[in-house]
Amino acid sequence: MRTTQVAYEADGWGVGELVVSGGRVVWHELPHPTLRTEPTGTHEIAEMLQAYFAGEDVELAGVAVDLEYDSPFFTRCAEALRAIPRGEVVTYGELAALARAPGAARAAGTFCARNRLGLFVPCHRVVAAGGLGSYGSYGIEYKQRLLELEGAL
């Protein structure tokens, strides 16, 4: 199985990393200005990501990704999130309900915190009931910027 790792630059966002194995995205690190990696190589999916960060309406839900998670609930969360259209958001409670586990909002938050597929499983589209919520090491400003890019704010 062929594995490709690419570091790509997104103007104004920084450098991101992408790993594709067997034709599926298995890992995606969002671009960040503090990432110490230099851009390397090219890949059609990396080019799609660059277009996304340039503001183009790129459809990433159709890109094949590795959805093998450690629990059926996490897999259902990933599948539900891939169906949330660009420009829309759901709360953690709504994501849990979409994943057939109403009342599991905290577990949905845990799933988002562990997401290894960046924009392909768009956890930035999950917000807290009373505001944007957090976005891990990227911070709330990054999440807000992504949602603004997609027209959700």
Short mmCIF file of C-alpha atoms in Angstrom, two decimals:
data_model
loop_
_atom_site.label_atom_id
_atom_site.label_comp_id
_atom_site.label_asym_id
_atom_site.label_seq_id
_atom_site.Cartn_x
_atom_site.Cartn_y
_atom_site.Cartn_z
CA MET A 1 0.00 0.00 0.00
CA ARG A 2 1.47 3.33 -1.08
CA THR A 3 1.73 6.04 1.58
CA THR A 4 2.37 9.67 0.74
CA GLN A 5 3.19 12.40 3.25
CA VAL A 6 2.99 15.99 2.07
CA ALA A 7 3.58 19.28 3.86
CA TYR A 8 1.70 22.06 2.06
CA GLU A 9 1.60 25.82 2.52
CA ALA A 10 -1.67 27.72 2.70
CA ASP A 11 -1.18 31.45 2.21
CA GLY A 12 -2.00 33.33 5.37
CA TRP A 13 -2.54 30.13 7.38
CA GLY A 14 0.85 28.43 7.56
CA VAL A 15 2.04 24.91 6.78
CA GLY A 16 -0.16 21.85 7.10
CA GLU A 17 0.60 18.17 6.78
CA LEU A 18 -1.30 15.40 5.04
CA VAL A 19 -0.81 11.63 5.00
CA VAL A 20 -2.57 9.57 2.33
CA SER A 21 -2.36 5.78 2.37
CA GLY A 22 -4.05 3.44 -0.06
CA GLY A 23 -5.92 6.37 -1.60
CA ARG A 24 -7.43 7.46 1.76
CA VAL A 25 -6.51 10.36 4.01
CA VAL A 26 -5.32 8.82 7.28
CA TRP A 27 -4.06 11.99 8.97
CA HIS A 28 -4.29 15.74 8.44
CA GLU A 29 -2.66 18.47 10.51
CA LEU A 30 -4.24 21.85 9.85
CA PRO A 31 -1.90 24.59 8.64
CA HIS A 32 -0.40 26.66 11.38
CA PRO A 33 2.18 29.45 11.23
CA THR A 34 4.23 27.89 14.03
CA LEU A 35 4.56 24.45 12.39
CA ARG A 36 8.27 23.90 11.86
CA THR A 37 7.86 21.81 8.72
CA GLU A 38 8.88 23.08 5.28
CA PRO A 39 6.48 22.45 2.37
CA THR A 40 7.36 19.20 0.56
CA GLY A 41 6.07 17.63 -2.62
CA THR A 42 2.57 17.92 -3.97
CA HIS A 43 -0.62 15.88 -3.99
CA GLU A 44 -4.03 16.56 -5.53
CA ILE A 45 -5.66 16.53 -2.08
CA ALA A 46 -3.10 19.04 -0.76
CA GLU A 47 -3.97 21.24 -3.74
CA MET A 48 -7.66 20.98 -2.78
CA LEU A 49 -6.76 22.07 0.75
CA GLN A 50 -4.79 25.04 -0.54
CA ALA A 51 -7.82 26.08 -2.61
CA TYR A 52 -10.05 25.69 0.47
CA PHE A 53 -7.80 27.95 2.54
CA ALA A 54 -7.75 30.47 -0.33
CA GLY A 55 -11.53 30.77 0.13
CA GLU A 56 -12.73 28.53 -2.68
CA ASP A 57 -15.83 26.40 -2.06
CA VAL A 58 -14.03 23.06 -2.17
CA GLU A 59 -16.04 19.90 -1.42
CA LEU A 60 -13.99 17.74 0.95
CA ALA A 61 -16.78 15.39 2.07
CA GLY A 62 -16.21 13.21 -1.00
CA VAL A 63 -12.51 12.64 -0.29
CA ALA A 64 -11.88 9.09 0.90
CA VAL A 65 -10.75 9.01 4.53
CA ASP A 66 -9.86 6.37 7.10
CA LEU A 67 -12.86 6.15 9.43
CA GLU A 68 -11.59 3.25 11.50
CA TYR A 69 -11.92 4.52 15.05
CA ASP A 70 -11.56 2.84 18.42
CA SER A 71 -15.30 2.85 19.06
CA PRO A 72 -18.48 2.61 17.00
CA PHE A 73 -19.64 5.89 18.57
CA PHE A 74 -16.55 7.74 17.30
CA THR A 75 -17.12 6.28 13.82
CA ARG A 76 -20.74 7.48 13.90
CA CYS A 77 -19.55 10.94 15.03
CA ALA A 78 -17.16 11.09 12.07
CA GLU A 79 -19.84 10.00 9.61
CA ALA A 80 -22.33 12.52 11.01
CA LEU A 81 -19.81 15.37 10.84
CA ARG A 82 -18.92 14.60 7.24
CA ALA A 83 -22.60 15.19 6.42
CA ILE A 84 -22.71 18.69 8.01
CA PRO A 85 -22.56 21.10 5.06
CA ARG A 86 -20.12 23.97 4.75
CA GLY A 87 -21.55 27.06 6.41
CA GLU A 88 -23.55 25.15 9.03
CA VAL A 89 -22.76 24.24 12.62
CA VAL A 90 -24.11 21.81 15.23
CA THR A 91 -23.68 21.73 18.98
CA TYR A 92 -21.87 18.93 20.77
CA GLY A 93 -25.27 17.68 21.96
CA GLU A 94 -26.64 17.72 18.42
CA LEU A 95 -23.59 15.80 17.18
CA ALA A 96 -24.13 13.18 19.88
CA ALA A 97 -27.78 12.85 18.83
CA LEU A 98 -26.78 12.54 15.16
CA ALA A 99 -24.39 9.77 16.23
CA ARG A 100 -27.35 7.99 17.87
CA ALA A 101 -26.23 8.73 21.43
CA PRO A 102 -28.41 11.57 22.77
CA GLY A 103 -27.02 12.89 26.01
CA ALA A 104 -23.41 12.06 25.10
CA ALA A 105 -22.31 15.64 24.37
CA ARG A 106 -19.12 15.26 26.42
CA ALA A 107 -18.19 12.11 24.50
CA ALA A 108 -18.79 14.01 21.26
CA GLY A 109 -16.38 16.65 22.56
CA THR A 110 -13.81 13.95 23.30
CA PHE A 111 -14.19 12.69 19.73
CA CYS A 112 -13.56 16.20 18.37
CA ALA A 113 -10.50 16.64 20.58
CA ARG A 114 -9.03 13.40 19.17
CA ASN A 115 -9.89 14.10 15.53
CA ARG A 116 -6.92 13.23 13.30
CA LEU A 117 -8.56 14.19 10.02
CA GLY A 118 -8.74 17.98 10.22
CA LEU A 119 -11.12 19.43 7.66
CA PHE A 120 -12.18 16.03 6.31
CA VAL A 121 -14.05 15.41 9.58
CA PRO A 122 -14.87 19.07 10.25
CA CYS A 123 -14.92 19.36 14.04
CA HIS A 124 -14.64 23.12 13.69
CA ARG A 125 -18.34 22.98 12.75
CA VAL A 126 -19.19 21.75 16.25
CA VAL A 127 -19.89 24.54 18.70
CA ALA A 128 -20.83 24.78 22.36
CA ALA A 129 -24.46 25.46 23.25
CA GLY A 130 -23.46 28.86 24.61
CA GLY A 131 -20.78 29.94 22.13
CA LEU A 132 -18.03 28.70 19.86
CA GLY A 133 -16.40 26.32 22.32
CA SER A 134 -12.73 25.48 22.15
CA TYR A 135 -10.43 24.27 19.38
CA GLY A 136 -7.52 22.63 21.14
CA SER A 137 -4.02 23.93 20.56
CA TYR A 138 -5.18 25.98 17.55
CA GLY A 139 -7.36 28.17 19.75
CA ILE A 140 -10.76 29.75 19.41
CA GLU A 141 -9.50 32.39 16.94
CA TYR A 142 -8.52 29.67 14.46
CA LYS A 143 -11.93 27.99 14.77
CA GLN A 144 -13.65 31.33 14.27
CA ARG A 145 -11.52 32.03 11.22
CA LEU A 146 -12.46 28.64 9.68
CA LEU A 147 -16.15 29.26 10.30
CA GLU A 148 -15.88 32.74 8.78
CA LEU A 149 -14.11 31.27 5.75
CA GLU A 150 -17.07 28.90 5.30
CA GLY A 151 -19.68 31.62 5.82
CA ALA A 152 -21.02 30.16 9.07
CA LEU A 153 -20.35 33.38 11.04
#
